mmCIF file of C-alpha atoms and ligand atoms in Angstrom:
data_model
loop_
_atom_site.group_PDB
_atom_site.id
_atom_site.type_symbol
_atom_site.label_atom_id
_atom_site.label_comp_id
_atom_site.label_asym_id
_atom_site.label_seq_id
_atom_site.Cartn_x
_atom_site.Cartn_y
_atom_site.Cartn_z
ATOM 1 C CA MET A 1 6.497 -25.546 -12.825
ATOM 2 C CA ILE A 2 5.468 -22.008 -13.356
ATOM 3 C CA LYS A 3 8.611 -19.891 -12.870
ATOM 4 C CA ALA A 4 7.670 -16.536 -14.050
ATOM 5 C CA PHE A 5 5.110 -13.846 -13.678
ATOM 6 C CA LEU A 6 3.940 -11.057 -16.175
ATOM 7 C CA ILE A 7 2.908 -7.978 -14.309
ATOM 8 C CA LYS A 8 0.581 -5.592 -15.652
ATOM 9 C CA TYR A 9 -0.027 -2.019 -14.603
ATOM 10 C CA GLY A 10 -2.774 0.490 -15.261
ATOM 11 C CA GLU A 11 -2.384 4.131 -14.573
ATOM 12 C CA ILE A 12 1.217 4.199 -15.080
ATOM 13 C CA ALA A 13 0.781 3.191 -18.755
ATOM 14 C CA ILE A 14 -1.191 6.348 -19.514
ATOM 15 C CA LYS A 15 1.671 8.465 -18.496
ATOM 16 C CA GLY A 16 3.587 10.682 -21.067
ATOM 17 C CA LYS A 17 7.190 11.060 -21.343
ATOM 18 C CA ASN A 18 8.129 10.365 -17.848
ATOM 19 C CA ARG A 19 6.383 6.930 -17.805
ATOM 20 C CA TYR A 20 9.812 5.103 -17.590
ATOM 21 C CA VAL A 21 10.213 6.914 -14.234
ATOM 22 C CA PHE A 22 7.130 5.244 -12.688
ATOM 23 C CA GLU A 23 8.010 2.059 -14.387
ATOM 24 C CA ASN A 24 11.558 1.937 -12.675
ATOM 25 C CA TYR A 25 9.892 2.768 -9.234
ATOM 26 C CA LEU A 26 7.579 -0.366 -9.813
ATOM 27 C CA VAL A 27 10.524 -2.569 -10.866
ATOM 28 C CA GLN A 28 12.423 -1.334 -7.764
ATOM 29 C CA GLN A 29 9.478 -1.947 -5.447
ATOM 30 C CA ILE A 30 9.021 -5.548 -6.768
ATOM 31 C CA LYS A 31 12.607 -6.222 -6.450
ATOM 32 C CA ILE A 32 12.628 -5.061 -2.797
ATOM 33 C CA LYS A 33 9.437 -7.140 -2.272
ATOM 34 C CA LEU A 34 10.759 -10.510 -3.690
ATOM 35 C CA LYS A 35 14.416 -10.137 -2.008
ATOM 36 C CA LYS A 36 13.638 -12.532 0.654
ATOM 37 C CA GLN A 37 11.772 -15.157 -1.531
ATOM 38 C CA GLY A 38 14.733 -16.200 -3.693
ATOM 39 C CA GLU A 39 16.643 -15.120 -7.020
ATOM 40 C CA PHE A 40 14.441 -13.365 -9.535
ATOM 41 C CA VAL A 41 15.297 -11.352 -12.800
ATOM 42 C CA THR A 42 12.643 -8.332 -12.824
ATOM 43 C CA LYS A 43 12.706 -6.257 -15.890
ATOM 44 C CA LYS A 44 10.449 -4.069 -18.005
ATOM 45 C CA GLU A 45 9.238 -5.502 -21.202
ATOM 46 C CA GLN A 46 6.889 -3.917 -23.598
ATOM 47 C CA GLY A 47 4.726 -2.086 -21.458
ATOM 48 C CA ARG A 48 4.583 -4.862 -18.730
ATOM 49 C CA ILE A 49 7.086 -6.244 -16.158
ATOM 50 C CA PHE A 50 8.526 -9.669 -16.448
ATOM 51 C CA VAL A 51 9.513 -11.373 -13.347
ATOM 52 C CA GLU A 52 11.474 -14.526 -13.656
ATOM 53 C CA ALA A 53 12.736 -17.000 -10.816
ATOM 54 C CA VAL A 54 16.328 -18.170 -11.258
ATOM 55 C CA SER A 55 16.245 -20.081 -7.999
ATOM 56 C CA ASP A 56 13.647 -22.215 -5.978
ATOM 57 C CA PHE A 57 10.879 -20.319 -4.695
ATOM 58 C CA ASP A 58 7.430 -20.667 -2.895
ATOM 59 C CA TYR A 59 4.737 -19.831 -5.693
ATOM 60 C CA GLU A 60 2.082 -19.021 -3.195
ATOM 61 C CA GLU A 61 4.340 -16.673 -1.131
ATOM 62 C CA VAL A 62 5.497 -14.822 -4.181
ATOM 63 C CA LEU A 63 1.949 -14.182 -5.339
ATOM 64 C CA LYS A 64 1.200 -13.071 -1.892
ATOM 65 C CA GLU A 65 4.116 -10.524 -1.899
ATOM 66 C CA LEU A 66 3.389 -9.169 -5.369
ATOM 67 C CA LYS A 67 -0.270 -8.714 -4.157
ATOM 68 C CA LYS A 68 1.014 -6.131 -1.724
ATOM 69 C CA VAL A 69 3.017 -3.935 -4.408
ATOM 70 C CA PHE A 70 1.056 -0.600 -5.084
ATOM 71 C CA GLY A 71 1.028 -0.021 -8.881
ATOM 72 C CA ILE A 72 0.339 -3.700 -10.003
ATOM 73 C CA VAL A 73 -2.995 -4.203 -11.535
ATOM 74 C CA SER A 74 -2.697 -7.851 -12.136
ATOM 75 C CA ILE A 75 -0.354 -10.627 -11.890
ATOM 76 C CA CYS A 76 -0.296 -13.449 -14.590
ATOM 77 C CA PRO A 77 1.600 -16.661 -13.844
ATOM 78 C CA VAL A 78 3.235 -17.380 -17.111
ATOM 79 C CA SER A 79 4.801 -20.396 -18.882
ATOM 80 C CA VAL A 80 7.891 -19.220 -20.982
ATOM 81 C CA LEU A 81 9.979 -20.797 -23.462
ATOM 82 C CA ASP A 82 12.955 -19.485 -25.564
ATOM 83 C CA ASP A 83 12.221 -21.967 -28.485
ATOM 84 C CA PHE A 84 9.915 -20.669 -31.193
ATOM 85 C CA ASP A 85 9.578 -24.144 -32.789
ATOM 86 C CA PHE A 86 5.723 -24.962 -32.878
ATOM 87 C CA GLU A 87 6.079 -28.509 -31.605
ATOM 88 C CA ALA A 88 7.900 -26.932 -28.608
ATOM 89 C CA ILE A 89 5.036 -24.303 -28.079
ATOM 90 C CA LYS A 90 2.428 -27.039 -28.203
ATOM 91 C CA LYS A 91 4.245 -28.794 -25.473
ATOM 92 C CA LEU A 92 4.346 -25.652 -23.398
ATOM 93 C CA ALA A 93 0.704 -25.181 -23.779
ATOM 94 C CA ILE A 94 -0.071 -28.652 -22.530
ATOM 95 C CA ASN A 95 2.284 -28.062 -19.662
ATOM 96 C CA HIS A 96 0.754 -24.837 -18.793
ATOM 97 C CA ILE A 97 -2.671 -26.484 -18.526
ATOM 98 C CA GLU A 98 -1.433 -29.262 -16.445
ATOM 99 C CA GLN A 99 0.190 -26.828 -13.973
ATOM 100 C CA GLU A 100 -2.491 -24.241 -13.736
ATOM 101 C CA TYR A 101 -5.603 -26.354 -13.673
ATOM 102 C CA GLU A 102 -6.512 -29.344 -11.549
ATOM 103 C CA GLU A 103 -9.909 -29.787 -13.045
ATOM 104 C CA LYS A 104 -9.722 -29.600 -16.768
ATOM 105 C CA ASN A 105 -13.414 -29.043 -17.439
ATOM 106 C CA PHE A 106 -13.798 -25.427 -18.291
ATOM 107 C CA THR A 107 -14.808 -23.551 -21.378
ATOM 108 C CA PHE A 108 -11.984 -21.464 -23.105
ATOM 109 C CA LYS A 109 -10.687 -19.456 -25.970
ATOM 110 C CA VAL A 110 -7.124 -19.108 -27.027
ATOM 111 C CA TYR A 111 -5.723 -15.601 -28.099
ATOM 112 C CA ALA A 112 -2.636 -15.387 -30.069
ATOM 113 C CA ARG A 113 -0.337 -12.624 -30.778
ATOM 114 C CA ARG A 114 3.001 -12.476 -32.722
ATOM 115 C CA ALA A 115 5.523 -9.785 -32.820
ATOM 116 C CA ASN A 116 7.536 -11.366 -35.671
ATOM 117 C CA LYS A 117 5.245 -11.106 -38.762
ATOM 118 C CA ASN A 118 7.445 -13.417 -40.664
ATOM 119 C CA TYR A 119 6.653 -16.344 -38.361
ATOM 120 C CA PRO A 120 5.217 -19.193 -40.505
ATOM 121 C CA LEU A 121 1.797 -19.036 -38.681
ATOM 122 C CA ASN A 122 -0.290 -16.028 -38.272
ATOM 123 C CA SER A 123 -2.190 -15.209 -34.950
ATOM 124 C CA MET A 124 -5.376 -16.871 -36.125
ATOM 125 C CA GLU A 125 -3.551 -20.094 -37.113
ATOM 126 C CA ILE A 126 -1.530 -20.237 -33.901
ATOM 127 C CA ALA A 127 -4.755 -19.643 -31.928
ATOM 128 C CA LYS A 128 -6.731 -22.474 -33.837
ATOM 129 C CA GLU A 129 -3.762 -24.996 -33.702
ATOM 130 C CA ILE A 130 -3.312 -24.525 -29.995
ATOM 131 C CA GLY A 131 -7.224 -24.526 -29.276
ATOM 132 C CA SER A 132 -7.543 -27.880 -31.480
ATOM 133 C CA LEU A 133 -4.681 -29.344 -29.644
ATOM 134 C CA LEU A 134 -6.211 -28.677 -26.126
ATOM 135 C CA LEU A 135 -9.610 -30.067 -27.287
ATOM 136 C CA GLU A 136 -7.980 -33.237 -28.359
ATOM 137 C CA GLU A 137 -5.729 -33.636 -25.220
ATOM 138 C CA TYR A 138 -8.625 -32.865 -22.831
ATOM 139 C CA LYS A 139 -11.918 -34.277 -23.724
ATOM 140 C CA GLU A 140 -13.960 -32.266 -21.150
ATOM 141 C CA LEU A 141 -12.720 -28.877 -22.387
ATOM 142 C CA LYS A 142 -15.156 -26.938 -24.478
ATOM 143 C CA VAL A 143 -14.501 -23.944 -26.738
ATOM 144 C CA ASP A 144 -16.788 -20.895 -26.081
ATOM 145 C CA VAL A 145 -15.787 -17.847 -28.164
ATOM 146 C CA LYS A 146 -18.211 -15.513 -26.660
ATOM 147 C CA GLN A 147 -17.964 -15.956 -22.914
ATOM 148 C CA PRO A 148 -15.073 -18.439 -22.265
ATOM 149 C CA GLN A 149 -14.244 -19.228 -18.597
ATOM 150 C CA GLU A 150 -10.656 -19.158 -19.317
ATOM 151 C CA LYS A 151 -8.763 -17.007 -21.818
ATOM 152 C CA ILE A 152 -5.554 -18.721 -22.821
ATOM 153 C CA MET A 153 -3.120 -16.050 -24.047
ATOM 154 C CA VAL A 154 -0.245 -17.184 -26.455
ATOM 155 C CA GLU A 155 2.226 -14.545 -27.187
ATOM 156 C CA LEU A 156 5.217 -14.797 -29.381
ATOM 157 C CA ARG A 157 7.552 -11.919 -28.590
ATOM 158 C CA ASN A 158 11.232 -12.114 -27.687
ATOM 159 C CA LYS A 159 10.230 -15.283 -26.046
ATOM 160 C CA VAL A 160 7.016 -17.315 -26.232
ATOM 161 C CA TYR A 161 4.665 -16.657 -23.256
ATOM 162 C CA ILE A 162 1.547 -18.605 -22.449
ATOM 163 C CA TYR A 163 -0.753 -17.437 -19.567
ATOM 164 C CA SER A 164 -4.432 -17.573 -18.579
ATOM 165 C CA LYS A 165 -4.769 -16.551 -14.991
ATOM 166 C CA GLU A 166 -4.803 -12.920 -13.857
ATOM 167 C CA VAL A 167 -4.467 -12.339 -10.086
ATOM 168 C CA ARG A 168 -5.798 -8.959 -9.053
ATOM 169 C CA GLY A 169 -3.299 -6.665 -7.629
ATOM 170 C CA LEU A 170 -3.824 -3.554 -5.490
ATOM 171 C CA GLY A 171 -3.559 -0.921 -8.198
ATOM 172 C CA GLY A 172 -2.306 2.526 -7.214
ATOM 173 C CA MET A 173 1.208 3.969 -8.023
ATOM 174 C CA PRO A 174 4.418 2.447 -7.014
ATOM 175 C CA ILE A 175 5.756 3.716 -3.428
ATOM 176 C CA GLY A 176 8.290 6.710 -3.710
ATOM 177 C CA SER A 177 6.937 7.877 -7.140
ATOM 178 C CA ALA A 178 5.010 10.576 -5.231
ATOM 179 C CA GLY A 179 7.539 11.602 -2.603
ATOM 180 C CA LYS A 180 7.336 11.013 1.193
ATOM 181 C CA ALA A 181 4.920 11.989 3.908
ATOM 182 C CA MET A 182 4.775 11.974 7.678
ATOM 183 C CA LEU A 183 1.952 9.875 9.035
ATOM 184 C CA LEU A 184 0.500 10.844 12.406
ATOM 185 C CA LEU A 185 0.206 7.182 13.679
ATOM 186 C CA SER A 186 -1.856 6.346 16.727
ATOM 187 C CA GLY A 187 -2.882 3.023 18.094
ATOM 188 C CA GLY A 188 -6.436 3.491 16.396
ATOM 189 C CA ILE A 189 -8.201 2.087 13.700
ATOM 190 C CA ASP A 190 -8.093 5.293 11.433
ATOM 191 C CA SER A 191 -4.544 6.414 11.073
ATOM 192 C CA PRO A 192 -3.007 2.979 9.735
ATOM 193 C CA VAL A 193 -5.845 3.179 7.068
ATOM 194 C CA ALA A 194 -5.182 6.849 6.303
ATOM 195 C CA GLY A 195 -1.526 5.925 5.796
ATOM 196 C CA TRP A 196 -2.331 2.858 3.569
ATOM 197 C CA MET A 197 -4.498 4.960 1.347
ATOM 198 C CA ILE A 198 -1.951 7.702 0.746
ATOM 199 C CA ALA A 199 0.604 5.012 0.265
ATOM 200 C CA LYS A 200 -1.288 3.710 -2.455
ATOM 201 C CA ARG A 201 -0.880 6.957 -4.366
ATOM 202 C CA GLY A 202 2.680 6.172 -4.479
ATOM 203 C CA VAL A 203 3.916 8.096 -1.291
ATOM 204 C CA ALA A 204 6.493 6.690 0.974
ATOM 205 C CA LEU A 205 5.707 7.022 4.603
ATOM 206 C CA ASP A 206 7.632 7.841 7.874
ATOM 207 C CA ALA A 207 5.481 7.935 11.029
ATOM 208 C CA VAL A 208 5.365 9.787 14.269
ATOM 209 C CA TYR A 209 3.751 8.512 17.481
ATOM 210 C CA TYR A 210 3.212 10.822 20.531
ATOM 211 C CA HIS A 211 3.945 8.490 23.701
ATOM 212 C CA SER A 212 2.690 9.908 27.097
ATOM 213 C CA HIS A 213 4.305 7.482 29.383
ATOM 214 C CA PRO A 214 3.238 6.387 32.218
ATOM 215 C CA TYR A 215 -0.091 7.386 31.064
ATOM 216 C CA THR A 216 0.185 5.348 27.999
ATOM 217 C CA SER A 217 1.801 1.899 28.433
ATOM 218 C CA GLU A 218 4.632 0.102 26.834
ATOM 219 C CA ARG A 219 1.975 -2.190 25.227
ATOM 220 C CA ALA A 220 0.291 1.047 23.643
ATOM 221 C CA LYS A 221 3.681 1.895 22.044
ATOM 222 C CA GLN A 222 4.194 -1.875 21.124
ATOM 223 C CA LYS A 223 0.798 -1.803 19.301
ATOM 224 C CA VAL A 224 1.698 1.188 17.330
ATOM 225 C CA ILE A 225 5.150 -0.485 16.224
ATOM 226 C CA ASP A 226 3.212 -3.539 15.230
ATOM 227 C CA LEU A 227 0.748 -1.452 13.264
ATOM 228 C CA ALA A 228 3.813 0.320 11.512
ATOM 229 C CA LYS A 229 5.102 -3.192 10.664
ATOM 230 C CA GLN A 230 1.809 -4.205 9.247
ATOM 231 C CA LEU A 231 1.691 -1.056 7.153
ATOM 232 C CA GLY A 232 5.410 -1.510 6.213
ATOM 233 C CA GLU A 233 4.101 -4.937 4.391
ATOM 234 C CA TYR A 234 2.925 -2.335 1.786
ATOM 235 C CA THR A 235 4.859 0.634 1.954
ATOM 236 C CA GLY A 236 8.297 -0.759 2.669
ATOM 237 C CA ARG A 237 10.816 0.966 5.222
ATOM 238 C CA ILE A 238 9.207 3.329 7.774
ATOM 239 C CA ASN A 239 10.989 5.208 10.219
ATOM 240 C CA LEU A 240 8.634 5.601 13.293
ATOM 241 C CA HIS A 241 9.499 8.502 15.512
ATOM 242 C CA VAL A 242 8.467 7.848 19.046
ATOM 243 C CA VAL A 243 8.137 11.404 20.535
ATOM 244 C CA PRO A 244 7.850 11.635 24.515
ATOM 245 C CA PHE A 245 4.741 13.790 24.997
ATOM 246 C CA THR A 246 3.831 13.505 28.667
ATOM 247 C CA ASP A 247 5.475 16.917 29.829
ATOM 248 C CA ILE A 248 4.004 18.778 26.916
ATOM 249 C CA GLN A 249 0.509 17.295 27.503
ATOM 250 C CA LEU A 250 0.786 18.018 31.502
ATOM 251 C CA TYR A 251 1.988 21.631 30.646
ATOM 252 C CA ILE A 252 -1.123 22.365 28.384
ATOM 253 C CA TYR A 253 -3.446 20.481 30.854
ATOM 254 C CA GLU A 254 -2.198 22.943 33.729
ATOM 255 C CA THR A 255 -1.885 26.122 31.689
ATOM 256 C CA CYS A 256 -5.050 26.288 29.135
ATOM 257 C CA PRO A 257 -8.807 25.917 29.501
ATOM 258 C CA HIS A 258 -9.774 22.304 29.486
ATOM 259 C CA GLU A 259 -12.310 22.546 26.662
ATOM 260 C CA GLU A 260 -9.422 23.615 24.464
ATOM 261 C CA LEU A 261 -7.086 20.906 25.538
ATOM 262 C CA THR A 262 -7.471 18.724 22.495
ATOM 263 C CA ILE A 263 -7.476 21.258 19.859
ATOM 264 C CA ILE A 264 -4.247 22.785 21.392
ATOM 265 C CA MET A 265 -2.591 19.417 21.778
ATOM 266 C CA ARG A 266 -3.409 18.485 18.264
ATOM 267 C CA ARG A 267 -1.769 21.851 16.964
ATOM 268 C CA VAL A 268 1.346 20.984 18.954
ATOM 269 C CA MET A 269 1.277 17.347 17.584
ATOM 270 C CA MET A 270 1.124 18.908 13.961
ATOM 271 C CA GLN A 271 3.793 21.511 14.620
ATOM 272 C CA MET A 272 6.083 18.846 15.883
ATOM 273 C CA ALA A 273 5.167 16.425 13.080
ATOM 274 C CA GLU A 274 5.917 19.149 10.592
ATOM 275 C CA THR A 275 9.419 19.669 12.058
ATOM 276 C CA ILE A 276 10.311 16.003 11.908
ATOM 277 C CA ALA A 277 8.859 15.654 8.341
ATOM 278 C CA LYS A 278 10.892 18.799 7.227
ATOM 279 C CA ASN A 279 14.035 17.171 8.680
ATOM 280 C CA ASN A 280 13.259 13.972 6.861
ATOM 281 C CA LYS A 281 12.479 14.850 3.424
ATOM 282 C CA GLY A 282 8.749 14.660 4.143
ATOM 283 C CA LEU A 283 6.490 16.645 1.832
ATOM 284 C CA ALA A 284 3.040 16.417 3.700
ATOM 285 C CA LEU A 285 1.550 15.308 6.713
ATOM 286 C CA VAL A 286 -1.289 12.585 6.911
ATOM 287 C CA THR A 287 -3.815 11.979 9.553
ATOM 288 C CA GLY A 288 -6.739 9.581 10.299
ATOM 289 C CA GLU A 289 -9.354 12.296 10.600
ATOM 290 C CA SER A 290 -12.627 11.993 9.328
ATOM 291 C CA LEU A 291 -15.424 14.723 9.075
ATOM 292 C CA GLY A 292 -17.379 14.831 12.212
ATOM 293 C CA GLN A 293 -16.267 11.774 13.916
ATOM 294 C CA VAL A 294 -15.216 13.635 17.143
ATOM 295 C CA ALA A 295 -14.971 17.248 18.530
ATOM 296 C CA SER A 296 -11.595 17.921 16.910
ATOM 297 C CA GLN A 297 -12.621 16.715 13.547
ATOM 298 C CA THR A 298 -15.368 19.599 12.737
ATOM 299 C CA ILE A 299 -14.498 21.961 9.771
ATOM 300 C CA GLN A 300 -13.710 24.650 12.291
ATOM 301 C CA SER A 301 -11.409 22.262 14.273
ATOM 302 C CA LEU A 302 -9.642 21.208 11.339
ATOM 303 C CA THR A 303 -9.144 24.748 10.072
ATOM 304 C CA THR A 304 -7.749 25.582 13.447
ATOM 305 C CA THR A 305 -5.273 22.681 13.223
ATOM 306 C CA ASN A 306 -4.259 23.580 9.677
ATOM 307 C CA ALA A 307 -3.533 27.065 10.677
ATOM 308 C CA VAL A 308 -0.290 25.801 12.364
ATOM 309 C CA CYS A 309 0.918 23.926 9.337
ATOM 310 C CA GLN A 310 2.798 24.912 6.364
ATOM 311 C CA LEU A 311 3.005 21.541 4.784
ATOM 312 C CA PRO A 312 -0.306 20.308 3.125
ATOM 313 C CA VAL A 313 -2.159 18.049 5.606
ATOM 314 C CA PHE A 314 -3.727 14.882 3.782
ATOM 315 C CA ARG A 315 -6.631 13.413 5.507
ATOM 316 C CA PRO A 316 -7.671 10.602 2.920
ATOM 317 C CA LEU A 317 -10.618 9.304 5.426
ATOM 318 C CA ILE A 318 -12.231 12.774 5.559
ATOM 319 C CA ALA A 319 -15.506 11.572 3.681
ATOM 320 C CA LEU A 320 -15.527 8.051 4.900
ATOM 321 C CA ASP A 321 -17.930 6.386 7.394
ATOM 322 C CA LYS A 322 -16.472 4.401 10.324
ATOM 323 C CA GLN A 323 -17.790 1.212 8.773
ATOM 324 C CA GLU A 324 -16.053 2.027 5.447
ATOM 325 C CA ILE A 325 -12.689 2.571 7.433
ATOM 326 C CA VAL A 326 -13.219 -0.698 9.285
ATOM 327 C CA ASN A 327 -13.689 -2.459 6.094
ATOM 328 C CA ILE A 328 -10.331 -1.279 4.708
ATOM 329 C CA SER A 329 -8.660 -1.992 7.992
ATOM 330 C CA GLU A 330 -9.796 -5.593 7.821
ATOM 331 C CA LYS A 331 -8.672 -5.883 4.163
ATOM 332 C CA ILE A 332 -5.145 -4.509 4.922
ATOM 333 C CA GLY A 333 -4.781 -6.629 8.085
ATOM 334 C CA THR A 334 -4.392 -3.805 10.687
ATOM 335 C CA TYR A 335 -7.997 -4.115 12.340
ATOM 336 C CA GLU A 336 -7.284 -6.777 14.929
ATOM 337 C CA THR A 337 -4.195 -4.910 16.308
ATOM 338 C CA SER A 338 -6.003 -1.549 16.263
ATOM 339 C CA ILE A 339 -8.955 -2.628 18.270
ATOM 340 C CA LEU A 340 -6.568 -4.069 21.230
ATOM 341 C CA PRO A 341 -7.646 -2.024 24.243
ATOM 342 C CA TYR A 342 -4.651 0.060 25.012
ATOM 343 C CA GLU A 343 -5.009 3.677 25.844
ATOM 344 C CA ASP A 344 -4.081 6.560 23.531
ATOM 345 C CA CYS A 345 -2.687 9.869 24.848
ATOM 346 C CA CYS A 346 -5.523 11.746 23.191
ATOM 347 C CA THR A 347 -8.137 10.022 25.265
ATOM 348 C CA ILE A 348 -6.251 10.342 28.499
ATOM 349 C CA PHE A 349 -6.487 14.209 28.933
ATOM 350 C CA VAL A 350 -9.866 14.744 27.106
ATOM 351 C CA ALA A 351 -12.285 17.319 28.388
ATOM 352 C CA LYS A 352 -15.877 16.521 29.329
ATOM 353 C CA HIS A 353 -17.067 19.269 26.865
ATOM 354 C CA PRO A 354 -14.405 19.937 24.266
ATOM 355 C CA VAL A 355 -14.924 22.902 22.016
ATOM 356 C CA THR A 356 -16.386 21.937 18.639
ATOM 357 C CA LYS A 357 -16.182 25.300 16.807
ATOM 358 C CA PRO A 358 -12.844 26.531 18.078
ATOM 359 C CA ASN A 359 -11.951 30.221 17.244
ATOM 360 C CA LEU A 360 -8.421 30.488 15.880
ATOM 361 C CA LYS A 361 -7.908 33.903 17.892
ATOM 362 C CA SER A 362 -9.063 32.386 21.291
ATOM 363 C CA ILE A 363 -6.990 29.511 20.790
ATOM 364 C CA GLU A 364 -3.965 31.466 19.932
ATOM 365 C CA LYS A 365 -4.754 33.589 23.076
ATOM 366 C CA SER A 366 -4.752 30.625 25.278
ATOM 367 C CA GLU A 367 -1.446 29.371 23.504
ATOM 368 C CA ARG A 368 0.368 32.568 24.293
ATOM 369 C CA LYS A 369 0.225 31.313 28.043
ATOM 370 C CA LEU A 370 2.328 28.529 27.109
ATOM 371 C CA GLU A 371 5.631 30.293 27.524
ATOM 372 C CA LYS A 372 7.752 27.325 28.112
ATOM 373 C CA ILE A 373 6.207 25.290 25.268
ATOM 374 C CA ASP A 374 9.264 25.946 22.704
ATOM 375 C CA VAL A 375 11.770 24.590 25.190
ATOM 376 C CA LEU A 376 9.510 21.505 26.012
ATOM 377 C CA ILE A 377 9.077 20.729 22.202
ATOM 378 C CA GLN A 378 12.674 21.007 21.655
ATOM 379 C CA GLU A 379 13.456 18.758 24.627
ATOM 380 C CA SER A 380 10.839 16.335 23.396
ATOM 381 C CA LEU A 381 12.313 16.251 19.859
ATOM 382 C CA ASP A 382 15.949 15.780 21.195
ATOM 383 C CA GLN A 383 14.650 12.680 23.147
ATOM 384 C CA THR A 384 12.606 11.202 20.068
ATOM 385 C CA GLU A 385 13.406 7.514 19.576
ATOM 386 C CA VAL A 386 13.564 6.455 15.828
ATOM 387 C CA ILE A 387 12.576 2.946 15.287
ATOM 388 C CA LYS A 388 13.353 1.573 11.913
ATOM 389 C CA ILE A 389 10.522 -0.488 10.794
HETATM 390 N N1 LIG B 1 -0.849 9.442 20.075
HETATM 391 C C1 LIG B 1 -0.794 9.875 18.735
HETATM 392 N N2 LIG B 1 0.348 9.847 17.905
HETATM 393 C C2 LIG B 1 0.412 10.208 16.789
HETATM 394 N N3 LIG B 1 -0.787 10.665 16.201
HETATM 395 C C3 LIG B 1 -1.960 10.647 16.720
HETATM 396 C C4 LIG B 1 -1.958 10.340 18.124
HETATM 397 N N4 LIG B 1 -3.380 10.395 18.559
HETATM 398 C C5 LIG B 1 -3.831 10.974 17.509
HETATM 399 N N5 LIG B 1 -3.166 11.105 16.448
HETATM 400 C C6 LIG B 1 -3.593 11.609 15.103
HETATM 401 O O1 LIG B 1 -4.701 12.416 15.020
HETATM 402 C C7 LIG B 1 -5.621 11.833 14.406
HETATM 403 C C8 LIG B 1 -7.090 11.958 15.075
HETATM 404 O O2 LIG B 1 -6.931 11.490 16.282
HETATM 405 P P1 LIG B 1 -8.167 11.238 17.248
HETATM 406 O O3 LIG B 1 -7.818 10.451 18.481
HETATM 407 O O4 LIG B 1 -8.996 12.424 17.398
HETATM 408 O O5 LIG B 1 -9.089 10.300 16.239
HETATM 409 P P2 LIG B 1 -9.362 8.803 15.840
HETATM 410 O O6 LIG B 1 -10.502 8.750 14.847
HETATM 411 O O7 LIG B 1 -9.506 7.939 17.185
HETATM 412 O O8 LIG B 1 -8.082 8.307 15.212
HETATM 413 P P3 LIG B 1 -7.298 6.996 15.122
HETATM 414 O O9 LIG B 1 -8.284 5.801 15.009
HETATM 415 O O10 LIG B 1 -6.203 6.986 14.105
HETATM 416 O O11 LIG B 1 -6.766 6.966 16.501
HETATM 417 C C9 LIG B 1 -5.269 10.340 14.205
HETATM 418 O O12 LIG B 1 -5.998 9.618 13.034
HETATM 419 C C10 LIG B 1 -3.770 10.286 14.110
HETATM 420 O O13 LIG B 1 -3.513 10.782 12.821
#
């Protein structure tokens, strides 16, 4: 049975002197992901990562987990041997084909590499010997040196490795290698996708959700928790900050011109997210905004929102169409939850004709009427519930 995997990574390999830092993050993420799958030895080995099971494990489940680790470009199930005796290597090759292929009727080419140049056979000879062996053993196999369906890799390094299948990983950078950010997570389609995209660049995530009970229900909150869990499958631990937002929203509603509600509310959200981020080592904010999607997502609106933030605001969906966002959300598994029909606080207090080109000065003028806002913000931050996902 296959008990090991060779993990290949792309972008990390072109890092300079601090490449090892990124490799360490990747090893750490793999270890975290496989924790519940059994016992594994995970270590760096010559520009790749080698994962070997030392207990029983579920092959499909382990592959599924590894396919959710950012930084991995491909996963090769590998047959491994400590014995360099060529007869033993031949047996390993047969074993490998037996385990990896039900139908043995493909074209193939053997590629060999050896680290020890004193080994009695050179790479060409190893490839030739193993190729002839496979042809002899499986009558339906054919060699195709130009466009083989299967590439059989035989590598003699510190151990003997034989692999032939490469399962594609997600790519990107390992979580944590690019710091941490605070995701503004609503129950919609967009923000989970935005979080996933930023996490793919190596950013660990915390999340904040503004909950306007009783205008938004417990089910709306549960939906956000479920989305955070689905996102957590890729990002690892997320601290979800559930901020009570009703009093703030009502106060803005009573005090400010209704056409400015959305933009003022958004500025308060960003301001609070920034405070929570700064208290939790967050280096940036992330939102699911996409240019032109709604009134609060025009260039003028985004500029007005940015004006209240010191931290950088990442909007990875800014140039994506709705369908492109939907496609990603289906791929990462958040779509079905996102389309559940529970209300969001932004949609409840929305004006009929919101400003689409807000002017910062007039927004600030309206905000000056919000004399109690600092007190309300502080109360709401004090009552924030932190859910560990
Ligand atoms: N209740 C909320 N809690 C936390 N963040 C929110 C909330 N509502 C909106 N946001 C943030 O503001 C962004 C824009 O929200 P808006 O409702 O305008 O757009 P949207 O396109 O419907 O986004 P989404 O699909 O993510 O809900 C969201 O992507 C999210 O990052």
